[in-house]
Amino acid sequence: MKVKRLWLWAVAICGCAFVLPSFARTDDLSSLSQDSNQWVLPSLNYANTRYSKLDQINTDNAKDLKVAWTMSTGALRGHEGQPLVVGDTLYFQSAYPNHVFAVDLDDYHTKWQYTPRQDEFAVAVACCDLVNRGVGYASGKIIEDALDGTIIALDAATGRVLWKAKNADPKLGQTVTSAPLIVHNKVIVGISGGEFGVRGSLTAYDLNTGKRVWRAYSMGPDSDVLIGPNFKGPRNAGINTWQGDEWKLGGGTTWGWYSYDPNLNLLYYGTGNPGTWNPSQRPGDNKWSMTIFARNPDTGQAVWGYQMTPHDAWDYDGVNEMILANLTMSPGDPTPALVHFDRNGFAYELDRRTGKLLLAKPYDPSVNWATGIGSDGRPVVNPKYMTKAGVNVKNICPAAMGNKDEQPASYDEQTGMFIVPTNHNCMDYQAFTVKYKAGFPYVGATLLMYAGPGGYRGAVIAWDPIKGQIVWSDHERFPAWSGVLSTAGGVAFYGTMDGWFKAVDAKTGALLYKFHVPSGVIGNPMTFMHGGKQYVAVLTGVGGWAAIGLAAGLNEPTAGLGAVNAAQDLKNYTNLGGTLMVFSL
Amino acid sequence: MKVKRLWLWAVAICGCAFVLPSFARTDDLSSLSQDSNQWVLPSLNYANTRYSKLDQINTDNAKDLKVAWTMSTGALRGHEGQPLVVGDTLYFQSAYPNHVFAVDLDDYHTKWQYTPRQDEFAVAVACCDLVNRGVGYASGKIIEDALDGTIIALDAATGRVLWKAKNADPKLGQTVTSAPLIVHNKVIVGISGGEFGVRGSLTAYDLNTGKRVWRAYSMGPDSDVLIGPNFKGPRNAGINTWQGDEWKLGGGTTWGWYSYDPNLNLLYYGTGNPGTWNPSQRPGDNKWSMTIFARNPDTGQAVWGYQMTPHDAWDYDGVNEMILANLTMSPGDPTPALVHFDRNGFAYELDRRTGKLLLAKPYDPSVNWATGIGSDGRPVVNPKYMTKAGVNVKNICPAAMGNKDEQPASYDEQTGMFIVPTNHNCMDYQAFTVKYKAGFPYVGATLLMYAGPGGYRGAVIAWDPIKGQIVWSDHERFPAWSGVLSTAGGVAFYGTMDGWFKAVDAKTGALLYKFHVPSGVIGNPMTFMHGGKQYVAVLTGVGGWAAIGLAAGLNEPTAGLGAVNAAQDLKNYTNLGGTLMVFSL
């Protein structure tokens, strides 16, 4: 759909330009995101399904895919985002230094390009490579989150800066890597820095002015956490599940993906690890770290919260995406659910109205730190794998990067399965006492990660949400750190860290097509129509936590928070460099 | 041809490993370079023809070309080189920081990778982006020229460093950007820095030890220039065509391509601009700047020299490649010739045995600084376009970057035409007095470049060397700064600065295929066979002098030695980033 032309047409019919404002149709992202020809939200839609109704590319013809066109991003570090397509324009943001491009889909020329001026201190404190997860779009504006926490609204037509807001202070270890989500003219922005004693928060800025509307901290007094009378849960747990003032360095950062249910008017997201990685320094549940929150997007007020890993002792951040799907767990009882593949190795399926747990089962065969999730919703921790200061606890599965990290799964509506990119690493974890100093790492643990049982380091799996079982699993040499796109053509797409872009049969996982891209893929495939043709695009450019050794030139096995050891051989397979790759038949 | 396997076979037959040394066959690059399946010399062969006998891709099927595989180079600046293919391995070098890769052609994994430790001062003094023009190969060794002038021999099988030599001192403005040429176990290396008062030289290092064998300066006493009794030309002109000691800052750098005639045992190359760009500071012919030299590769002794632009006043460096071809200028009289498309806009065709001029005609319609080349071999300068200190001389054609710069042409043996990538810019040139300070620019001129007549800024042309005429011309938006490959399939390949890779009919210039590559192309297409399939590969990654504004982030029109103005709009078409792109049917 050509937004601009529609508007011109509207003007012509009315004879009066003021009846429909420019880009009027785009104000309603809910309906705009239903147009499969475009891709206007980071995860395609508010439900974060990454399932497209496009079917021109199907299981029969996917073998004939070829590269249609390409474009360098001008950045060498990890690309964890995805392009947007609005009308005739494709928008994308590179890894740091966070170039934003608007590219004409007709002739691939650059309509405009913008690179923010940033506080370079952000480079020093970004924990896990200088990644970015993409831009947001609404009402003729492109929203960029820059690494140093500057939030920038750009005119989508010209690239002109409309406003800037400051969401982080790198001097305190704060950065921003996530993609914004825009709901009701509010720009929802997260924060990174859980390894620097940052107290995490989610913040909403006014889309038109950049003014802050609300900020919800992950811990602290209920007034800071935006917990009010309607909250289903304990009061002031953001303080009283901590020892002393430790909540002020409480972590619970919010750098994952955000989803939204327009019917319930609820926003969903997860919070990260609590403060230091040394659990001995912070007795208690450490709420509301590791928590799925449901909030009113207009006020920020929490409606419910579900903590997956109380008193985390493994860095199992809870930031992974919530996918909204209606699941019929028992016949005749369809439930508006939320599905979340957590870092801790368990797939959580909740009633998204209430936070009630429907199902929680491991989605990787190696999970050993907990034997299951109890009826109280809490993990049943295997004491053998509980970490504490001064002890090197070995062979914990999954490793700190989890059986899945931020790499987003897809809900394949056609099969009813979730197609999930997973990691298969385990770890040794030695906690130690650490003192806080602003802007310095506040980690308190030495880690060593390595391949899990079977020797493979990742897999893309299909997950049956009703049975809570893996349906098929495609093993990969390295963590499957790319997102998954599935389509009505029955084809699912993903990329690998060792530099292959793959199309597989969503029903069986059978490989239909693969192509050797310029660099390993940790970005997320998306699809759109242009000129009657279906395209699949992905940002290649390896990096991120799993590839931090290659990205930052580290060799020491325990460097990169223990990740370097698990991918020492990555340099034998791929190389740094960001490129937009676009495929078609 | 699989070098290693041949060797194993030889051992097996002989039963004695010492009869044939490892990689014995590769010692003779002359014969190895005749094998069209590989590409073992930077310009394919010693004659620098860049014409391949491969014909699987032809004028009928070129439309069906597609991208076969890709690989990021991990570097963002200008890529002016080309890969080599030796046996089953593809080798290439990135722009600064000059990563070298050995890639397995079967599965595209990286056999080894090497990045030199460099003197970072080189980055500050490299005049025209941080480009590189590729590696050399001989006898199981890969030779890398790094920007800071370190010459490194690597074991082709393992990447192990065998020796290092130092060919430049960045503190004096010296750098190295060229590809080495290996002749008779001598590694021929040039030098850059003509804008820093560097006295240019060509140096030979022993392939096995890295020890210097000879060095031939471009000016100074005959003993430095390696001019002896057998030289056809004047004596000590390297001193007595200069005022005072100005020859010590004489320029005449040697950063282009080198060619070699095994029958005559002569090495050919050109020297660059004399010292400062202000001609008023250096009366005289300024020999041997701007000169084609023929030298004995074993001793370095000069046999003849031909100065194209005596007393240069336009920066028309003479470094462009010499292509060796046998031309029948008049019926029944085939001549071993050398064809050179000079920066000054004239195509020179010389008898390569003697340096005798056969023909010199402009190869771009805009040339105006000289009305022709006289019978004495000297240009007939139009006084209107003679530059001098204190005067802004306008509308000189070509601009300083010439109607062609280092981007190498192809001699299409099938049609007998030269297919030449050209620039079509003109300039204003204001010389001024400058004082020498070691390591600081010694330019002495302010330039402004802009599109030549007709508004286009480049073209790929076919040149009839007998008639001295353009046969066809494909205009391009920007300077055609990629090399040209032509093939027995009748297809010529080149790339454009605005990001298109093109296949054209060598006979007519008609476009057969184009693809939008990740970044503008200033590298040189090459071709090889693997597994029965013909591949065409090119390094994309815009930069170099013509794109210095985009590469170095410069906006001031006269910046980049006047080049920024001529490509201010390049950012609307392409973006920085090095990628190896490989095409096949």
mmCIF file of N, CA, C and O in Angstrom, chain A residues 261-329:
data_model
loop_
_atom_site.group_PDB
_atom_site.id
_atom_site.type_symbol
_atom_site.label_atom_id
_atom_site.label_comp_id
_atom_site.label_asym_id
_atom_site.label_seq_id
_atom_site.Cartn_x
_atom_site.Cartn_y
_atom_site.Cartn_z
ATOM 1 N N ASP A 261 -1.649 -5.790 23.504
ATOM 2 C CA ASP A 261 -2.966 -6.310 23.140
ATOM 3 C C ASP A 261 -3.951 -5.154 23.093
ATOM 4 O O ASP A 261 -4.310 -4.596 24.149
ATOM 5 N N PRO A 262 -4.402 -4.748 21.913
ATOM 6 C CA PRO A 262 -5.310 -3.593 21.812
ATOM 7 C C PRO A 262 -6.650 -3.852 22.501
ATOM 8 O O PRO A 262 -7.268 -2.918 23.019
ATOM 9 N N ASN A 263 -7.086 -5.103 22.518
ATOM 10 C CA ASN A 263 -8.386 -5.382 23.142
ATOM 11 C C ASN A 263 -8.327 -5.215 24.653
ATOM 12 O O ASN A 263 -9.223 -4.637 25.271
ATOM 13 N N LEU A 264 -7.263 -5.716 25.248
ATOM 14 C CA LEU A 264 -7.106 -5.585 26.701
ATOM 15 C C LEU A 264 -6.437 -4.271 27.078
ATOM 16 O O LEU A 264 -6.391 -3.909 28.252
ATOM 17 N N ASN A 265 -5.932 -3.571 26.067
ATOM 18 C CA ASN A 265 -5.116 -2.368 26.281
ATOM 19 C C ASN A 265 -4.011 -2.641 27.297
ATOM 20 O O ASN A 265 -3.815 -1.902 28.262
ATOM 21 N N LEU A 266 -3.269 -3.723 27.039
ATOM 22 C CA LEU A 266 -2.158 -4.091 27.921
ATOM 23 C C LEU A 266 -0.875 -4.263 27.121
ATOM 24 O O LEU A 266 -0.878 -4.839 26.027
ATOM 25 N N LEU A 267 0.173 -3.721 27.710
ATOM 26 C CA LEU A 267 1.524 -3.790 27.165
ATOM 27 C C LEU A 267 2.277 -4.863 27.941
ATOM 28 O O LEU A 267 2.157 -4.940 29.156
ATOM 29 N N TYR A 268 3.067 -5.693 27.226
ATOM 30 C CA TYR A 268 3.799 -6.786 27.886
ATOM 31 C C TYR A 268 5.285 -6.692 27.599
ATOM 32 O O TYR A 268 5.690 -6.398 26.467
ATOM 33 N N TYR A 269 6.077 -6.959 28.615
ATOM 34 C CA TYR A 269 7.534 -7.007 28.435
ATOM 35 C C TYR A 269 8.134 -7.713 29.640
ATOM 36 O O TYR A 269 7.454 -7.926 30.661
ATOM 37 N N GLY A 270 9.419 -8.062 29.524
ATOM 38 C CA GLY A 270 10.097 -8.740 30.623
ATOM 39 C C GLY A 270 11.258 -7.922 31.148
ATOM 40 O O GLY A 270 11.830 -7.097 30.434
ATOM 41 N N THR A 271 11.599 -8.143 32.419
ATOM 42 C CA THR A 271 12.745 -7.457 33.020
ATOM 43 C C THR A 271 13.915 -8.430 33.160
ATOM 44 O O THR A 271 13.728 -9.646 33.200
ATOM 45 N N GLY A 272 15.115 -7.862 33.248
ATOM 46 C CA GLY A 272 16.347 -8.652 33.224
ATOM 47 C C GLY A 272 16.839 -9.074 34.596
ATOM 48 O O GLY A 272 16.124 -8.990 35.605
ATOM 49 N N ASN A 273 18.111 -9.483 34.603
ATOM 50 C CA ASN A 273 18.740 -10.013 35.822
ATOM 51 C C ASN A 273 18.809 -8.974 36.938
ATOM 52 O O ASN A 273 18.957 -7.782 36.680
ATOM 53 N N PRO A 274 18.749 -9.431 38.190
ATOM 54 C CA PRO A 274 18.929 -8.511 39.314
ATOM 55 C C PRO A 274 20.395 -8.111 39.471
ATOM 56 O O PRO A 274 21.291 -8.940 39.283
ATOM 57 N N GLY A 275 20.614 -6.844 39.789
ATOM 58 C CA GLY A 275 21.912 -6.251 40.142
ATOM 59 C C GLY A 275 23.125 -7.106 39.847
ATOM 60 O O GLY A 275 23.313 -7.582 38.746
ATOM 61 N N THR A 276 23.964 -7.278 40.846
ATOM 62 C CA THR A 276 25.149 -8.099 40.605
ATOM 63 C C THR A 276 24.763 -9.553 40.314
ATOM 64 O O THR A 276 23.728 -10.037 40.768
ATOM 65 N N TRP A 277 25.643 -10.215 39.564
ATOM 66 C CA TRP A 277 25.409 -11.626 39.236
ATOM 67 C C TRP A 277 25.744 -12.532 40.424
ATOM 68 O O TRP A 277 25.583 -13.741 40.328
ATOM 69 N N ASN A 278 26.260 -11.956 41.499
ATOM 70 C CA ASN A 278 26.588 -12.747 42.694
ATOM 71 C C ASN A 278 25.355 -12.814 43.584
ATOM 72 O O ASN A 278 25.027 -11.841 44.283
ATOM 73 N N PRO A 279 24.648 -13.946 43.618
ATOM 74 C CA PRO A 279 23.389 -14.009 44.370
ATOM 75 C C PRO A 279 23.597 -13.859 45.871
ATOM 76 O O PRO A 279 22.680 -13.420 46.580
ATOM 77 N N SER A 280 24.804 -14.200 46.358
ATOM 78 C CA SER A 280 25.052 -14.107 47.800
ATOM 79 C C SER A 280 24.973 -12.674 48.297
ATOM 80 O O SER A 280 24.779 -12.432 49.495
ATOM 81 N N GLN A 281 25.127 -11.711 47.388
ATOM 82 C CA GLN A 281 25.091 -10.297 47.793
ATOM 83 C C GLN A 281 23.671 -9.750 47.878
ATOM 84 O O GLN A 281 23.489 -8.595 48.247
ATOM 85 N N ARG A 282 22.693 -10.532 47.443
ATOM 86 C CA ARG A 282 21.332 -9.996 47.422
ATOM 87 C C ARG A 282 20.303 -11.071 47.778
ATOM 88 O O ARG A 282 19.532 -11.512 46.911
ATOM 89 N N PRO A 283 20.274 -11.483 49.061
ATOM 90 C CA PRO A 283 19.255 -12.445 49.485
ATOM 91 C C PRO A 283 17.853 -11.914 49.184
ATOM 92 O O PRO A 283 17.639 -10.699 49.161
ATOM 93 N N GLY A 284 16.926 -12.843 48.951
ATOM 94 C CA GLY A 284 15.544 -12.437 48.656
ATOM 95 C C GLY A 284 15.167 -12.757 47.233
ATOM 96 O O GLY A 284 15.999 -13.186 46.418
ATOM 97 N N ASP A 285 13.918 -12.509 46.911
ATOM 98 C CA ASP A 285 13.398 -12.795 45.575
ATOM 99 C C ASP A 285 13.865 -11.773 44.533
ATOM 100 O O ASP A 285 13.792 -12.009 43.336
ATOM 101 N N ASN A 286 14.295 -10.594 45.022
ATOM 102 C CA ASN A 286 14.761 -9.543 44.107
ATOM 103 C C ASN A 286 13.705 -9.169 43.071
ATOM 104 O O ASN A 286 13.965 -9.126 41.876
ATOM 105 N N LYS A 287 12.482 -8.937 43.567
ATOM 106 C CA LYS A 287 11.416 -8.498 42.672
ATOM 107 C C LYS A 287 11.627 -7.040 42.290
ATOM 108 O O LYS A 287 12.233 -6.276 43.021
ATOM 109 N N TRP A 288 11.260 -6.544 41.157
ATOM 110 C CA TRP A 288 10.643 -7.268 40.080
ATOM 111 C C TRP A 288 11.635 -7.467 38.936
ATOM 112 O O TRP A 288 11.349 -7.124 37.799
ATOM 113 N N SER A 289 12.812 -8.008 39.310
ATOM 114 C CA SER A 289 13.680 -8.503 38.239
ATOM 115 C C SER A 289 13.051 -9.788 37.688
ATOM 116 O O SER A 289 12.162 -10.367 38.328
ATOM 117 N N MET A 290 13.474 -10.203 36.511
ATOM 118 C CA MET A 290 13.087 -11.494 35.926
ATOM 119 C C MET A 290 11.573 -11.661 35.819
ATOM 120 O O MET A 290 11.045 -12.755 35.996
ATOM 121 N N THR A 291 10.894 -10.574 35.527
ATOM 122 C CA THR A 291 9.429 -10.551 35.632
ATOM 123 C C THR A 291 8.760 -10.184 34.306
ATOM 124 O O THR A 291 9.211 -9.275 33.612
ATOM 125 N N ILE A 292 7.687 -10.879 34.009
ATOM 126 C CA ILE A 292 6.809 -10.434 32.924
ATOM 127 C C ILE A 292 5.812 -9.455 33.534
ATOM 128 O O ILE A 292 5.103 -9.783 34.486
ATOM 129 N N PHE A 293 5.781 -8.234 32.968
ATOM 130 C CA PHE A 293 4.829 -7.228 33.426
ATOM 131 C C PHE A 293 3.737 -7.018 32.371
ATOM 132 O O PHE A 293 4.018 -7.015 31.163
ATOM 133 N N ALA A 294 2.531 -6.827 32.850
ATOM 134 C CA ALA A 294 1.447 -6.329 32.007
ATOM 135 C C ALA A 294 1.104 -4.940 32.527
ATOM 136 O O ALA A 294 0.848 -4.768 33.724
ATOM 137 N N ARG A 295 1.142 -3.952 31.623
ATOM 138 C CA ARG A 295 0.905 -2.569 32.055
ATOM 139 C C ARG A 295 -0.068 -1.868 31.114
ATOM 140 O O ARG A 295 -0.159 -2.208 29.928
ATOM 141 N N ASN A 296 -0.722 -0.887 31.640
ATOM 142 C CA ASN A 296 -1.531 0.005 30.826
ATOM 143 C C ASN A 296 -0.569 0.954 30.086
ATOM 144 O O ASN A 296 0.217 1.656 30.727
ATOM 145 N N PRO A 297 -0.606 0.962 28.756
ATOM 146 C CA PRO A 297 0.380 1.752 28.024
ATOM 147 C C PRO A 297 0.168 3.264 28.167
ATOM 148 O O PRO A 297 1.092 4.033 27.920
ATOM 149 N N ASP A 298 -1.005 3.663 28.559
ATOM 150 C CA ASP A 298 -1.290 5.100 28.667
ATOM 151 C C ASP A 298 -0.767 5.678 29.983
ATOM 152 O O ASP A 298 -0.333 6.826 30.037
ATOM 153 N N THR A 299 -0.820 4.874 31.029
ATOM 154 C CA THR A 299 -0.427 5.354 32.357
ATOM 155 C C THR A 299 0.832 4.676 32.889
ATOM 156 O O THR A 299 1.455 5.167 33.828
ATOM 157 N N GLY A 300 1.148 3.531 32.303
ATOM 158 C CA GLY A 300 2.283 2.757 32.799
ATOM 159 C C GLY A 300 1.933 1.887 33.993
ATOM 160 O O GLY A 300 2.767 1.102 34.461
ATOM 161 N N GLN A 301 0.742 2.018 34.536
ATOM 162 C CA GLN A 301 0.346 1.262 35.730
ATOM 163 C C GLN A 301 0.379 -0.240 35.469
ATOM 164 O O GLN A 301 -0.143 -0.732 34.467
ATOM 165 N N ALA A 302 0.996 -0.970 36.433
ATOM 166 C CA ALA A 302 1.090 -2.425 36.299
ATOM 167 C C ALA A 302 -0.248 -3.065 36.644
ATOM 168 O O ALA A 302 -0.927 -2.630 37.580
ATOM 169 N N VAL A 303 -0.625 -4.077 35.874
ATOM 170 C CA VAL A 303 -1.859 -4.815 36.120
ATOM 171 C C VAL A 303 -1.529 -6.176 36.736
ATOM 172 O O VAL A 303 -2.182 -6.627 37.664
ATOM 173 N N TRP A 304 -0.518 -6.798 36.203
ATOM 174 C CA TRP A 304 -0.006 -8.008 36.866
ATOM 175 C C TRP A 304 1.476 -8.173 36.567
ATOM 176 O O TRP A 304 2.013 -7.548 35.643
ATOM 177 N N GLY A 305 2.122 -9.007 37.395
ATOM 178 C CA GLY A 305 3.542 -9.305 37.199
ATOM 179 C C GLY A 305 3.783 -10.763 37.544
ATOM 180 O O GLY A 305 3.173 -11.289 38.484
ATOM 181 N N TYR A 306 4.629 -11.400 36.764
ATOM 182 C CA TYR A 306 4.935 -12.818 37.015
ATOM 183 C C TYR A 306 6.447 -12.978 36.992
ATOM 184 O O TYR A 306 7.080 -12.752 35.957
ATOM 185 N N GLN A 307 7.015 -13.301 38.137
ATOM 186 C CA GLN A 307 8.473 -13.453 38.208
ATOM 187 C C GLN A 307 8.860 -14.897 37.905
ATOM 188 O O GLN A 307 8.492 -15.820 38.616
ATOM 189 N N MET A 308 9.640 -15.054 36.854
ATOM 190 C CA MET A 308 10.003 -16.411 36.426
ATOM 191 C C MET A 308 11.136 -16.999 37.250
ATOM 192 O O MET A 308 11.121 -18.167 37.605
ATOM 193 N N THR A 309 12.157 -16.164 37.514
ATOM 194 C CA THR A 309 13.335 -16.683 38.224
ATOM 195 C C THR A 309 13.610 -15.811 39.450
ATOM 196 O O THR A 309 14.457 -14.921 39.420
ATOM 197 N N PRO A 310 12.882 -16.079 40.546
ATOM 198 C CA PRO A 310 13.153 -15.311 41.767
ATOM 199 C C PRO A 310 14.589 -15.559 42.219
ATOM 200 O O PRO A 310 15.113 -16.663 42.023
ATOM 201 N N HIS A 311 15.211 -14.548 42.767
ATOM 202 C CA HIS A 311 16.590 -14.672 43.276
ATOM 203 C C HIS A 311 17.495 -15.347 42.233
ATOM 204 O O HIS A 311 18.155 -16.363 42.508
ATOM 205 N N ASP A 312 17.513 -14.755 41.080
ATOM 206 C CA ASP A 312 18.334 -15.329 39.985
ATOM 207 C C ASP A 312 19.768 -15.536 40.419
ATOM 208 O O ASP A 312 20.387 -14.646 41.016
ATOM 209 N N ALA A 313 20.315 -16.687 40.040
ATOM 210 C CA ALA A 313 21.711 -16.992 40.367
ATOM 211 C C ALA A 313 22.457 -17.448 39.121
ATOM 212 O O ALA A 313 23.521 -18.063 39.207
ATOM 213 N N TRP A 314 21.885 -17.125 37.900
ATOM 214 C CA TRP A 314 22.447 -17.654 36.648
ATOM 215 C C TRP A 314 22.431 -16.629 35.513
ATOM 216 O O TRP A 314 22.779 -16.944 34.402
ATOM 217 N N ASP A 315 21.989 -15.406 35.770
ATOM 218 C CA ASP A 315 21.795 -14.386 34.738
ATOM 219 C C ASP A 315 20.764 -14.811 33.706
ATOM 220 O O ASP A 315 20.937 -14.590 32.509
ATOM 221 N N TYR A 316 19.665 -15.392 34.166
ATOM 222 C CA TYR A 316 18.607 -15.787 33.227
ATOM 223 C C TYR A 316 17.611 -14.640 33.008
ATOM 224 O O TYR A 316 16.421 -14.765 33.353
ATOM 225 N N ASP A 317 18.120 -13.529 32.425
ATOM 226 C CA ASP A 317 17.246 -12.372 32.166
ATOM 227 C C ASP A 317 15.880 -12.785 31.624
ATOM 228 O O ASP A 317 15.800 -13.647 30.750
ATOM 229 N N GLY A 318 14.870 -12.077 32.057
ATOM 230 C CA GLY A 318 13.515 -12.383 31.583
ATOM 231 C C GLY A 318 13.036 -11.521 30.431
ATOM 232 O O GLY A 318 11.835 -11.367 30.227
ATOM 233 N N VAL A 319 13.983 -10.943 29.660
ATOM 234 C CA VAL A 319 13.597 -9.912 28.681
ATOM 235 C C VAL A 319 13.044 -10.466 27.366
ATOM 236 O O VAL A 319 12.543 -9.701 26.551
ATOM 237 N N ASN A 320 13.149 -11.780 27.156
ATOM 238 C CA ASN A 320 12.720 -12.307 25.858
ATOM 239 C C ASN A 320 11.265 -11.945 25.551
ATOM 240 O O ASN A 320 10.463 -11.697 26.456
ATOM 241 N N GLU A 321 10.927 -11.928 24.276
ATOM 242 C CA GLU A 321 9.638 -11.417 23.820
ATOM 243 C C GLU A 321 8.451 -12.247 24.321
ATOM 244 O O GLU A 321 8.558 -13.437 24.544
ATOM 245 N N MET A 322 7.324 -11.549 24.445
ATOM 246 C CA MET A 322 6.047 -12.193 24.731
ATOM 247 C C MET A 322 5.295 -12.259 23.401
ATOM 248 O O MET A 322 5.075 -11.225 22.765
ATOM 249 N N ILE A 323 4.899 -13.447 23.011
ATOM 250 C CA ILE A 323 4.111 -13.592 21.784
ATOM 251 C C ILE A 323 2.668 -13.838 22.194
ATOM 252 O O ILE A 323 2.384 -14.732 23.015
ATOM 253 N N LEU A 324 1.775 -13.025 21.649
ATOM 254 C CA LEU A 324 0.368 -13.110 22.030
ATOM 255 C C LEU A 324 -0.351 -14.032 21.058
ATOM 256 O O LEU A 324 -0.332 -13.816 19.842
ATOM 257 N N ALA A 325 -0.961 -15.074 21.606
ATOM 258 C CA ALA A 325 -1.651 -16.051 20.770
ATOM 259 C C ALA A 325 -2.834 -16.584 21.551
ATOM 260 O O ALA A 325 -2.793 -16.644 22.783
ATOM 261 N N ASN A 326 -3.863 -16.950 20.828
ATOM 262 C CA ASN A 326 -5.004 -17.568 21.497
ATOM 263 C C ASN A 326 -4.811 -19.074 21.470
ATOM 264 O O ASN A 326 -4.772 -19.693 20.405
ATOM 265 N N LEU A 327 -4.665 -19.664 22.631
ATOM 266 C CA LEU A 327 -4.369 -21.094 22.727
ATOM 267 C C LEU A 327 -5.566 -21.824 23.337
ATOM 268 O O LEU A 327 -6.149 -21.371 24.325
ATOM 269 N N THR A 328 -5.873 -22.954 22.720
ATOM 270 C CA THR A 328 -6.939 -23.793 23.269
ATOM 271 C C THR A 328 -6.271 -24.951 24.000
ATOM 272 O O THR A 328 -6.041 -26.019 23.451
ATOM 273 N N MET A 329 -5.955 -24.713 25.252
ATOM 274 C CA MET A 329 -5.205 -25.698 26.029
ATOM 275 C C MET A 329 -6.057 -26.926 26.318
ATOM 276 O O MET A 329 -5.554 -28.044 26.381
#
